[in-house]
PDB file of C-alpha atoms and ligand atoms in Angstrom:
ATOM      1  CA  UNK A   2      74.821 -93.649  12.040  1.00 52.00           C
ATOM      2  CA  UNK A   3      71.375 -92.343  11.124  1.00 60.00           C
ATOM      3  CA  UNK A   4      69.582 -93.846   8.116  1.00 67.00           C
ATOM      4  CA  UNK A   5      70.138 -92.147   4.804  1.00 65.00           C
ATOM      5  CA  UNK A   6      67.359 -89.826   3.697  1.00 74.00           C
ATOM      6  CA  UNK A   7      66.414 -88.222   0.391  1.00 83.00           C
ATOM      7  CA  UNK A   8      69.204 -86.100  -1.011  1.00 87.00           C
ATOM      8  CA  UNK A   9      68.838 -82.385  -0.364  1.00 92.00           C
ATOM      9  CA  UNK A  10      72.358 -80.952  -0.622  1.00 94.00           C
ATOM     10  CA  UNK A  11      75.512 -81.620  -2.591  1.00 94.00           C
ATOM     11  CA  UNK A  12      78.893 -80.335  -1.464  1.00 95.00           C
ATOM     12  CA  UNK A  13      81.370 -80.124  -4.337  1.00 95.00           C
ATOM     13  CA  UNK A  14      85.119 -79.764  -3.963  1.00 95.00           C
ATOM     14  CA  UNK A  15      86.732 -77.221  -6.290  1.00 94.00           C
ATOM     15  CA  UNK A  16      90.418 -77.859  -7.019  1.00 89.00           C
ATOM     16  CA  UNK A  17      90.863 -81.196  -8.766  1.00 87.00           C
ATOM     17  CA  UNK A  18      87.120 -81.713  -9.121  1.00 90.00           C
ATOM     18  CA  UNK A  19      85.800 -78.686 -11.032  1.00 92.00           C
ATOM     19  CA  UNK A  20      89.122 -77.201 -12.078  1.00 91.00           C
ATOM     20  CA  UNK A  21      92.874 -77.788 -12.010  1.00 85.00           C
ATOM     21  CA  UNK A  22      94.624 -74.447 -11.628  1.00 83.00           C
ATOM     22  CA  UNK A  23      93.412 -72.314 -14.575  1.00 88.00           C
ATOM     23  CA  UNK A  24      91.739 -75.096 -16.541  1.00 90.00           C
ATOM     24  CA  UNK A  25      88.287 -76.566 -16.036  1.00 92.00           C
ATOM     25  CA  UNK A  26      87.992 -80.341 -15.660  1.00 89.00           C
ATOM     26  CA  UNK A  27      86.481 -81.455 -18.996  1.00 88.00           C
ATOM     27  CA  UNK A  28      82.680 -81.511 -18.763  1.00 86.00           C
ATOM     28  CA  UNK A  29      82.542 -79.975 -15.288  1.00 89.00           C
ATOM     29  CA  UNK A  30      80.624 -76.834 -16.339  1.00 90.00           C
ATOM     30  CA  UNK A  31      77.988 -78.950 -18.038  1.00 87.00           C
ATOM     31  CA  UNK A  32      77.721 -81.242 -15.016  1.00 87.00           C
ATOM     32  CA  UNK A  33      77.205 -78.256 -12.752  1.00 90.00           C
ATOM     33  CA  UNK A  34      74.458 -76.879 -15.015  1.00 89.00           C
ATOM     34  CA  UNK A  35      72.657 -80.204 -14.852  1.00 85.00           C
ATOM     35  CA  UNK A  36      73.014 -80.301 -11.105  1.00 87.00           C
ATOM     36  CA  UNK A  37      71.540 -76.788 -10.931  1.00 89.00           C
ATOM     37  CA  UNK A  38      68.487 -77.973 -12.843  1.00 88.00           C
ATOM     38  CA  UNK A  39      67.546 -80.324  -9.984  1.00 87.00           C
ATOM     39  CA  UNK A  40      66.049 -79.311  -6.662  1.00 87.00           C
ATOM     40  CA  UNK A  41      69.145 -79.975  -4.540  1.00 90.00           C
ATOM     41  CA  UNK A  42      71.163 -77.217  -2.905  1.00 93.00           C
ATOM     42  CA  UNK A  43      74.751 -76.969  -4.073  1.00 94.00           C
ATOM     43  CA  UNK A  44      77.655 -75.681  -2.012  1.00 95.00           C
ATOM     44  CA  UNK A  45      81.328 -75.540  -2.938  1.00 96.00           C
ATOM     45  CA  UNK A  46      83.935 -76.443  -0.353  1.00 96.00           C
ATOM     46  CA  UNK A  47      87.676 -76.079  -0.569  1.00 94.00           C
ATOM     47  CA  UNK A  48      90.791 -76.191   1.555  1.00 90.00           C
ATOM     48  CA  UNK A  49      92.379 -73.115   0.016  1.00 85.00           C
ATOM     49  CA  UNK A  50      94.924 -71.278   2.129  1.00 84.00           C
ATOM     50  CA  UNK A  51      96.342 -68.914  -0.429  1.00 83.00           C
ATOM     51  CA  UNK A  52      93.402 -67.579  -2.384  1.00 86.00           C
ATOM     52  CA  UNK A  53      90.762 -65.258  -0.990  1.00 92.00           C
ATOM     53  CA  UNK A  54      87.160 -66.127  -1.741  1.00 92.00           C
ATOM     54  CA  UNK A  55      86.993 -63.225  -4.184  1.00 92.00           C
ATOM     55  CA  UNK A  56      90.052 -64.438  -6.131  1.00 92.00           C
ATOM     56  CA  UNK A  57      88.632 -67.930  -6.199  1.00 93.00           C
ATOM     57  CA  UNK A  58      85.330 -66.653  -7.503  1.00 94.00           C
ATOM     58  CA  UNK A  59      87.028 -64.664 -10.281  1.00 94.00           C
ATOM     59  CA  UNK A  60      88.996 -67.720 -11.358  1.00 93.00           C
ATOM     60  CA  UNK A  61      85.808 -69.829 -11.471  1.00 95.00           C
ATOM     61  CA  UNK A  62      83.890 -67.154 -13.383  1.00 94.00           C
ATOM     62  CA  UNK A  63      86.688 -66.993 -15.983  1.00 95.00           C
ATOM     63  CA  UNK A  64      86.228 -70.732 -16.422  1.00 95.00           C
ATOM     64  CA  UNK A  65      82.487 -70.097 -16.950  1.00 93.00           C
ATOM     65  CA  UNK A  66      81.244 -71.769 -13.787  1.00 93.00           C
ATOM     66  CA  UNK A  67      77.905 -70.465 -12.553  1.00 89.00           C
ATOM     67  CA  UNK A  68      78.794 -69.990  -8.874  1.00 94.00           C
ATOM     68  CA  UNK A  69      78.037 -67.196  -6.413  1.00 94.00           C
ATOM     69  CA  UNK A  70      80.208 -66.074  -3.509  1.00 92.00           C
ATOM     70  CA  UNK A  71      77.765 -67.134  -0.786  1.00 92.00           C
ATOM     71  CA  UNK A  72      77.812 -70.716  -2.090  1.00 94.00           C
ATOM     72  CA  UNK A  73      81.540 -71.095  -1.421  1.00 95.00           C
ATOM     73  CA  UNK A  74      82.794 -72.276   1.953  1.00 95.00           C
ATOM     74  CA  UNK A  75      86.556 -72.338   2.372  1.00 95.00           C
ATOM     75  CA  UNK A  76      88.971 -73.283   5.111  1.00 95.00           C
ATOM     76  CA  UNK A  77      89.782 -69.549   5.352  1.00 96.00           C
ATOM     77  CA  UNK A  78      86.087 -68.849   6.051  1.00 93.00           C
ATOM     78  CA  UNK A  79      86.172 -71.524   8.748  1.00 94.00           C
ATOM     79  CA  UNK A  80      89.327 -69.996  10.303  1.00 96.00           C
ATOM     80  CA  UNK A  81      87.786 -66.535  10.365  1.00 95.00           C
ATOM     81  CA  UNK A  82      84.637 -67.925  12.066  1.00 92.00           C
ATOM     82  CA  UNK A  83      86.765 -69.534  14.755  1.00 94.00           C
ATOM     83  CA  UNK A  84      88.769 -66.335  15.318  1.00 97.00           C
ATOM     84  CA  UNK A  85      85.489 -64.431  15.739  1.00 96.00           C
ATOM     85  CA  UNK A  86      84.064 -67.050  18.088  1.00 93.00           C
ATOM     86  CA  UNK A  87      87.191 -67.023  20.244  1.00 95.00           C
ATOM     87  CA  UNK A  88      87.428 -63.214  20.037  1.00 97.00           C
ATOM     88  CA  UNK A  89      91.201 -63.308  19.573  1.00 98.00           C
ATOM     89  CA  UNK A  90      93.660 -61.078  17.691  1.00 98.00           C
ATOM     90  CA  UNK A  91      95.584 -63.412  15.388  1.00 98.00           C
ATOM     91  CA  UNK A  92      99.072 -63.222  13.993  1.00 98.00           C
ATOM     92  CA  UNK A  93      98.161 -64.158  10.407  1.00 98.00           C
ATOM     93  CA  UNK A  94     100.855 -66.480   9.098  1.00 97.00           C
ATOM     94  CA  UNK A  95      99.165 -66.811   5.724  1.00 96.00           C
ATOM     95  CA  UNK A  96      99.763 -65.884   2.097  1.00 95.00           C
ATOM     96  CA  UNK A  97      99.175 -62.174   1.400  1.00 95.00           C
ATOM     97  CA  UNK A  98      96.546 -63.125  -1.191  1.00 94.00           C
ATOM     98  CA  UNK A  99      94.428 -64.681   1.568  1.00 95.00           C
ATOM     99  CA  UNK A 100      94.416 -61.527   3.721  1.00 96.00           C
ATOM    100  CA  UNK A 101      91.185 -60.051   2.243  1.00 95.00           C
ATOM    101  CA  UNK A 102      89.228 -62.891   3.901  1.00 95.00           C
ATOM    102  CA  UNK A 103      90.328 -61.517   7.306  1.00 97.00           C
ATOM    103  CA  UNK A 104      89.417 -57.899   6.553  1.00 96.00           C
ATOM    104  CA  UNK A 105      88.208 -56.141   9.707  1.00 97.00           C
ATOM    105  CA  UNK A 106      89.828 -58.646  12.076  1.00 98.00           C
ATOM    106  CA  UNK A 107      91.993 -56.970  14.720  1.00 97.00           C
ATOM    107  CA  UNK A 108      95.589 -58.205  14.369  1.00 98.00           C
ATOM    108  CA  UNK A 109      97.637 -55.737  16.431  1.00 97.00           C
ATOM    109  CA  UNK A 110      99.144 -57.061  19.682  1.00 98.00           C
ATOM    110  CA  UNK A 111      98.347 -60.663  18.644  1.00 98.00           C
ATOM    111  CA  UNK A 112      97.233 -63.310  21.139  1.00 98.00           C
ATOM    112  CA  UNK A 113      96.627 -66.184  18.667  1.00 98.00           C
ATOM    113  CA  UNK A 114      98.353 -67.685  15.623  1.00 98.00           C
ATOM    114  CA  UNK A 115      96.544 -68.556  12.397  1.00 98.00           C
ATOM    115  CA  UNK A 116      98.715 -70.556  10.023  1.00 97.00           C
ATOM    116  CA  UNK A 117      98.139 -71.546   6.417  1.00 96.00           C
ATOM    117  CA  UNK A 118     100.445 -72.073   3.471  1.00 93.00           C
ATOM    118  CA  UNK A 119     102.707 -69.012   3.400  1.00 94.00           C
ATOM    119  CA  UNK A 120     105.936 -69.815   1.523  1.00 93.00           C
ATOM    120  CA  UNK A 121     107.037 -66.159   1.557  1.00 94.00           C
ATOM    121  CA  UNK A 122     106.683 -65.945   5.356  1.00 95.00           C
ATOM    122  CA  UNK A 123     107.994 -69.333   6.437  1.00 95.00           C
ATOM    123  CA  UNK A 124     111.398 -68.253   7.685  1.00 96.00           C
ATOM    124  CA  UNK A 125     113.102 -68.450  11.071  1.00 97.00           C
ATOM    125  CA  UNK A 126     112.285 -64.992  12.379  1.00 97.00           C
ATOM    126  CA  UNK A 127     108.551 -65.173  11.687  1.00 97.00           C
ATOM    127  CA  UNK A 128     108.173 -68.776  12.822  1.00 98.00           C
ATOM    128  CA  UNK A 129     110.046 -67.885  15.992  1.00 98.00           C
ATOM    129  CA  UNK A 130     107.640 -65.025  16.632  1.00 98.00           C
ATOM    130  CA  UNK A 131     104.733 -67.494  16.346  1.00 98.00           C
ATOM    131  CA  UNK A 132     106.599 -69.935  18.603  1.00 98.00           C
ATOM    132  CA  UNK A 133     106.934 -67.287  21.342  1.00 98.00           C
ATOM    133  CA  UNK A 134     103.252 -66.360  21.140  1.00 98.00           C
ATOM    134  CA  UNK A 135     102.307 -70.017  21.551  1.00 98.00           C
ATOM    135  CA  UNK A 136     104.622 -70.350  24.547  1.00 98.00           C
ATOM    136  CA  UNK A 137     102.698 -67.446  26.092  1.00 98.00           C
ATOM    137  CA  UNK A 138      99.487 -69.470  25.738  1.00 97.00           C
ATOM    138  CA  UNK A 139      98.163 -68.204  22.382  1.00 98.00           C
ATOM    139  CA  UNK A 140      95.937 -70.772  20.594  1.00 98.00           C
ATOM    140  CA  UNK A 141      97.241 -72.231  17.310  1.00 98.00           C
ATOM    141  CA  UNK A 142      94.668 -72.352  14.504  1.00 97.00           C
ATOM    142  CA  UNK A 143      95.664 -74.253  11.350  1.00 97.00           C
ATOM    143  CA  UNK A 144      93.824 -73.654   8.081  1.00 95.00           C
ATOM    144  CA  UNK A 145      94.581 -77.299   7.317  1.00 91.00           C
ATOM    145  CA  UNK A 146      97.447 -79.744   7.721  1.00 90.00           C
ATOM    146  CA  UNK A 147      98.003 -80.889   4.141  1.00 85.00           C
ATOM    147  CA  UNK A 148     101.377 -82.612   3.857  1.00 84.00           C
ATOM    148  CA  UNK A 149     102.047 -81.578   0.274  1.00 82.00           C
ATOM    149  CA  UNK A 150     100.281 -80.444  -2.852  1.00 76.00           C
ATOM    150  CA  UNK A 151     100.716 -80.482  -6.607  1.00 71.00           C
ATOM    151  CA  UNK A 152     102.281 -77.515  -8.373  1.00 73.00           C
ATOM    152  CA  UNK A 153     103.134 -77.070 -12.025  1.00 71.00           C
ATOM    153  CA  UNK A 154     106.795 -77.866 -11.230  1.00 83.00           C
ATOM    154  CA  UNK A 155     106.035 -80.932  -9.093  1.00 79.00           C
ATOM    155  CA  UNK A 156     105.031 -81.737  -5.510  1.00 80.00           C
ATOM    156  CA  UNK A 157     105.594 -79.076  -2.851  1.00 86.00           C
ATOM    157  CA  UNK A 158     105.419 -78.877   0.940  1.00 91.00           C
ATOM    158  CA  UNK A 159     101.988 -77.988   2.315  1.00 90.00           C
ATOM    159  CA  UNK A 160     101.221 -76.152   5.579  1.00 94.00           C
ATOM    160  CA  UNK A 161     101.123 -79.397   7.606  1.00 94.00           C
ATOM    161  CA  UNK A 162     104.880 -79.751   8.177  1.00 96.00           C
ATOM    162  CA  UNK A 163     105.085 -76.145   9.450  1.00 97.00           C
ATOM    163  CA  UNK A 164     102.069 -76.557  11.741  1.00 98.00           C
ATOM    164  CA  UNK A 165     103.611 -79.744  13.091  1.00 98.00           C
ATOM    165  CA  UNK A 166     106.933 -77.965  13.723  1.00 98.00           C
ATOM    166  CA  UNK A 167     105.177 -75.374  15.918  1.00 98.00           C
ATOM    167  CA  UNK A 168     103.180 -78.096  17.684  1.00 98.00           C
ATOM    168  CA  UNK A 169     106.367 -80.049  18.357  1.00 98.00           C
ATOM    169  CA  UNK A 170     108.326 -77.052  19.631  1.00 98.00           C
ATOM    170  CA  UNK A 171     105.586 -75.908  22.003  1.00 98.00           C
ATOM    171  CA  UNK A 172     104.083 -79.297  22.939  1.00 97.00           C
ATOM    172  CA  UNK A 173     100.661 -78.049  21.905  1.00 96.00           C
ATOM    173  CA  UNK A 174      97.972 -79.110  19.425  1.00 97.00           C
ATOM    174  CA  UNK A 175      96.586 -76.920  16.687  1.00 97.00           C
ATOM    175  CA  UNK A 176      92.859 -76.568  16.116  1.00 96.00           C
ATOM    176  CA  UNK A 177      92.540 -77.568  12.469  1.00 95.00           C
ATOM    177  CA  UNK A 178      89.596 -75.995  10.650  1.00 95.00           C
ATOM    178  CA  UNK A 179      89.737 -77.303   7.064  1.00 94.00           C
ATOM    179  CA  UNK A 180      88.775 -80.641   5.546  1.00 93.00           C
ATOM    180  CA  UNK A 181      88.676 -83.421   6.758  1.00 91.00           C
ATOM    181  CA  UNK A 182      87.646 -81.966  10.141  1.00 93.00           C
ATOM    182  CA  UNK A 183      84.062 -82.687  11.274  1.00 94.00           C
ATOM    183  CA  UNK A 184      83.312 -79.057  12.050  1.00 92.00           C
ATOM    184  CA  UNK A 185      84.264 -78.028   8.524  1.00 95.00           C
ATOM    185  CA  UNK A 186      81.549 -80.173   6.954  1.00 96.00           C
ATOM    186  CA  UNK A 187      78.956 -79.273   9.577  1.00 93.00           C
ATOM    187  CA  UNK A 188      79.689 -75.551   9.135  1.00 90.00           C
ATOM    188  CA  UNK A 189      79.472 -75.903   5.350  1.00 94.00           C
ATOM    189  CA  UNK A 190      75.993 -77.436   5.746  1.00 93.00           C
ATOM    190  CA  UNK A 191      74.861 -74.762   8.192  1.00 87.00           C
ATOM    191  CA  UNK A 192      72.310 -72.541   6.520  1.00 79.00           C
ATOM    192  CA  UNK A 193      71.172 -75.263   4.116  1.00 89.00           C
ATOM    193  CA  UNK A 194      68.796 -76.722   6.717  1.00 89.00           C
ATOM    194  CA  UNK A 195      70.126 -80.187   5.848  1.00 93.00           C
ATOM    195  CA  UNK A 196      71.338 -82.952   8.092  1.00 94.00           C
ATOM    196  CA  UNK A 197      74.517 -84.801   7.035  1.00 95.00           C
ATOM    197  CA  UNK A 198      72.389 -87.856   6.138  1.00 93.00           C
ATOM    198  CA  UNK A 199      70.672 -85.730   3.505  1.00 93.00           C
ATOM    199  CA  UNK A 200      73.912 -84.607   1.857  1.00 93.00           C
ATOM    200  CA  UNK A 201      76.640 -85.948  -0.390  1.00 91.00           C
ATOM    201  CA  UNK A 202      80.228 -84.779  -0.814  1.00 92.00           C
ATOM    202  CA  UNK A 203      81.947 -85.088  -4.189  1.00 91.00           C
ATOM    203  CA  UNK A 204      85.712 -84.637  -4.355  1.00 90.00           C
ATOM    204  CA  UNK A 205      89.018 -85.912  -5.689  1.00 87.00           C
ATOM    205  CA  UNK A 206      90.666 -86.605  -2.332  1.00 85.00           C
ATOM    206  CA  UNK A 207      89.726 -89.920  -0.752  1.00 82.00           C
ATOM    207  CA  UNK A 208      90.819 -88.852   2.719  1.00 83.00           C
ATOM    208  CA  UNK A 209      89.999 -85.147   2.988  1.00 87.00           C
ATOM    209  CA  UNK A 210      86.818 -85.151   0.877  1.00 90.00           C
ATOM    210  CA  UNK A 211      85.286 -88.620   0.930  1.00 87.00           C
ATOM    211  CA  UNK A 212      86.603 -89.894   4.284  1.00 86.00           C
ATOM    212  CA  UNK A 213      85.960 -86.601   6.088  1.00 91.00           C
ATOM    213  CA  UNK A 214      82.379 -86.383   4.817  1.00 92.00           C
ATOM    214  CA  UNK A 215      81.672 -89.999   5.714  1.00 89.00           C
ATOM    215  CA  UNK A 216      82.850 -89.355   9.257  1.00 91.00           C
ATOM    216  CA  UNK A 217      79.965 -86.927   9.785  1.00 94.00           C
ATOM    217  CA  UNK A 218      77.393 -89.203   8.148  1.00 92.00           C
ATOM    218  CA  UNK A 219      77.410 -87.878   4.608  1.00 91.00           C
ATOM    219  CA  UNK A 220      77.721 -89.975   1.493  1.00 87.00           C
ATOM    220  CA  UNK A 221      81.122 -89.576  -0.173  1.00 86.00           C
ATOM    221  CA  UNK A 222      81.869 -89.799  -3.862  1.00 86.00           C
ATOM    222  CA  UNK A 223      85.387 -89.836  -5.285  1.00 84.00           C
ATOM    223  CA  UNK A 224      86.044 -88.504  -8.775  1.00 84.00           C
ATOM    224  CA  UNK A 225      88.972 -89.876 -10.737  1.00 80.00           C
ATOM    225  CA  UNK A 226      90.442 -86.485 -11.552  1.00 82.00           C
ATOM    226  CA  UNK A 227      92.916 -84.182  -9.744  1.00 79.00           C
ATOM    227  CA  UNK A 228      94.455 -85.800  -6.651  1.00 74.00           C
ATOM    228  CA  UNK A 229      93.166 -89.218  -7.680  1.00 71.00           C
ATOM    229  CA  UNK A 230      95.434 -89.151 -10.720  1.00 69.00           C
ATOM    230  CA  UNK A 231      98.361 -88.362  -8.416  1.00 70.00           C
ATOM    231  CA  UNK A 232      97.950 -91.411  -6.224  1.00 66.00           C
ATOM    232  CA  UNK A 233      96.578 -93.788  -8.860  1.00 65.00           C
ATOM    233  CA  UNK A 234     100.082 -94.959  -9.992  1.00 64.00           C
ATOM    234  CA  UNK A 235     100.846 -95.993  -6.389  1.00 63.00           C
ATOM    235  CA  UNK A 236      97.618 -97.888  -5.757  1.00 61.00           C
ATOM    236  CA  UNK A 237      98.996-101.253  -6.881  1.00 64.00           C
ATOM    237  CA  UNK A 238     102.310-100.950  -5.047  1.00 64.00           C
ATOM    238  CA  UNK A 239     101.120 -99.285  -1.862  1.00 62.00           C
ATOM    239  CA  UNK A 240      99.025-101.760   0.102  1.00 63.00           C
ATOM    240  CA  UNK A 241      98.075 -99.215   2.763  1.00 62.00           C
ATOM    241  CA  UNK A 242      96.821 -96.711   0.193  1.00 59.00           C
ATOM    242  CA  UNK A 243      94.945 -99.436  -1.636  1.00 61.00           C
ATOM    243  CA  UNK A 244      93.289-100.655   1.580  1.00 63.00           C
ATOM    244  CA  UNK A 245      92.461 -97.132   2.650  1.00 60.00           C
ATOM    245  CA  UNK A 246      90.699 -96.448  -0.627  1.00 61.00           C
ATOM    246  CA  UNK A 247      88.898 -99.804  -0.450  1.00 62.00           C
ATOM    247  CA  UNK A 248      87.720 -99.095   3.101  1.00 59.00           C
ATOM    248  CA  UNK A 249      86.561 -95.602   2.245  1.00 55.00           C
ATOM    249  CA  UNK A 250      84.529 -96.878  -0.675  1.00 57.00           C
ATOM    250  CA  UNK A 251      83.010 -99.727   1.313  1.00 54.00           C
ATOM    251  CA  UNK A 252      81.639 -97.157   3.730  1.00 53.00           C
ATOM    252  CA  UNK A 253      78.887 -95.978   1.456  1.00 47.00           C
ATOM    253  CA  UNK A 254      81.263 -94.472  -1.095  1.00 49.00           C
ATOM    254  CA  UNK A 255      81.469 -94.636  -4.855  1.00 53.00           C
ATOM    255  CA  UNK A 256      84.011 -93.822  -7.547  1.00 53.00           C
ATOM    256  CA  UNK A 257      83.251 -91.964 -10.751  1.00 53.00           C
ATOM    257  CA  UNK A 258      85.540 -91.067 -13.619  1.00 46.00           C
ATOM    258  CA  UNK A 259      84.295 -87.457 -13.557  1.00 45.00           C
ATOM    259  CA  UNK A 260      81.430 -85.516 -12.076  1.00 47.00           C
ATOM    260  CA  UNK A 261      79.105 -86.110 -15.033  1.00 42.00           C
ATOM    261  CA  UNK A 262      78.004 -89.721 -14.475  1.00 41.00           C
ATOM    262  CA  UNK A 263      77.001 -88.818 -10.920  1.00 45.00           C
ATOM    263  CA  UNK A 264      73.990 -86.989 -12.275  1.00 43.00           C
ATOM    264  CA  UNK A 265      72.609 -89.679 -14.523  1.00 41.00           C
ATOM    265  CA  UNK A 266      73.311 -92.445 -12.002  1.00 44.00           C
ATOM    266  CA  UNK A 267      71.801 -90.476  -9.164  1.00 43.00           C
ATOM    267  CA  UNK A 268      68.285 -89.953 -10.439  1.00 42.00           C
ATOM    268  CA  UNK A 269      66.824 -93.118  -9.020  1.00 40.00           C
ATOM    269  CA  UNK A 270      69.379 -94.146  -6.428  1.00 45.00           C
ATOM    270  CA  UNK A 271      69.442 -90.869  -4.544  1.00 42.00           C
ATOM    271  CA  UNK A 272      66.172 -89.233  -5.503  1.00 39.00           C
ATOM    272  CA  UNK A 273      67.840 -86.253  -7.147  1.00 39.00           C
ATOM    273  CA  UNK A 274      64.863 -85.418  -9.338  1.00 35.00           C
ATOM    274  CA  UNK A 275      62.106 -86.872  -7.224  1.00 31.00           C
ATOM    275  CA  UNK A 276      63.359 -85.357  -3.979  1.00 34.00           C
ATOM    276  CA  UNK A 277      60.691 -82.621  -4.032  1.00 31.00           C
ATOM    277  CA  UNK A 278      57.865 -85.164  -4.292  1.00 31.00           C
ATOM    278  CA  UNK A 279      59.105 -87.194  -1.355  1.00 29.00           C
ATOM    279  CA  UNK A 280      59.019 -84.344   1.134  1.00 26.00           C
TER     280      UNK A 280
HETATM  281 MG1   MG B  13      90.388 -81.317  -4.416  1.00 84.93          MG
END
């Protein structure tokens, strides 16, 4: 792995790190303002499958976050890029609210399958249609393969089990585009002019955020909000989870209670404020 250089870019996860559904994580707006006052570039990265970028932006603006649309990179953006690169016509097995992010993409006579979390569409007839396309050689593109996620009423199945069902039935492998895939982080950094060794990822998921970023050479920082609170009760009983977290943090990672201390602790250690002088 290349040596770490002065910090130039910070990738920040959204759900669980800046907000949880319609509530901001306490202090997150202030932390973001302070981050904006430094010379680093800030990008926001998320594995959303059911919210278009515009919806996401509106939610964040309501919570008084100072974020612009071109700073957000989502797994839907990554899926659209791949569809364009491959020049395919996808069957979009995604939530209707995510459709605006595929505006202009040709979807008639499909020859590919894009799958995200689509509870309203996950029934036999539709899944069978996707199955038949895959048997005919259509590529399978998964927004991400999350096993489950947190809803107000408890844990719920993510897109992963449905992607895996199609993989199993057709003996094929999906191209996954969201976190923790390498290409996701590299694409998110594209346009910033930064190498992974000049960037840090802050998120609440030790595998998808911190582990994924570390795999491309970025520094990973875990915040103890969102997902962290979900798996915290199991840390003592689940040896594998405990070891995973320990390993992730040993690989150049750190844990913070929220986003705020990152800023004050970073000044000297990462050159947040002196970065301009070092160049
Ligand atoms: Mg998160």
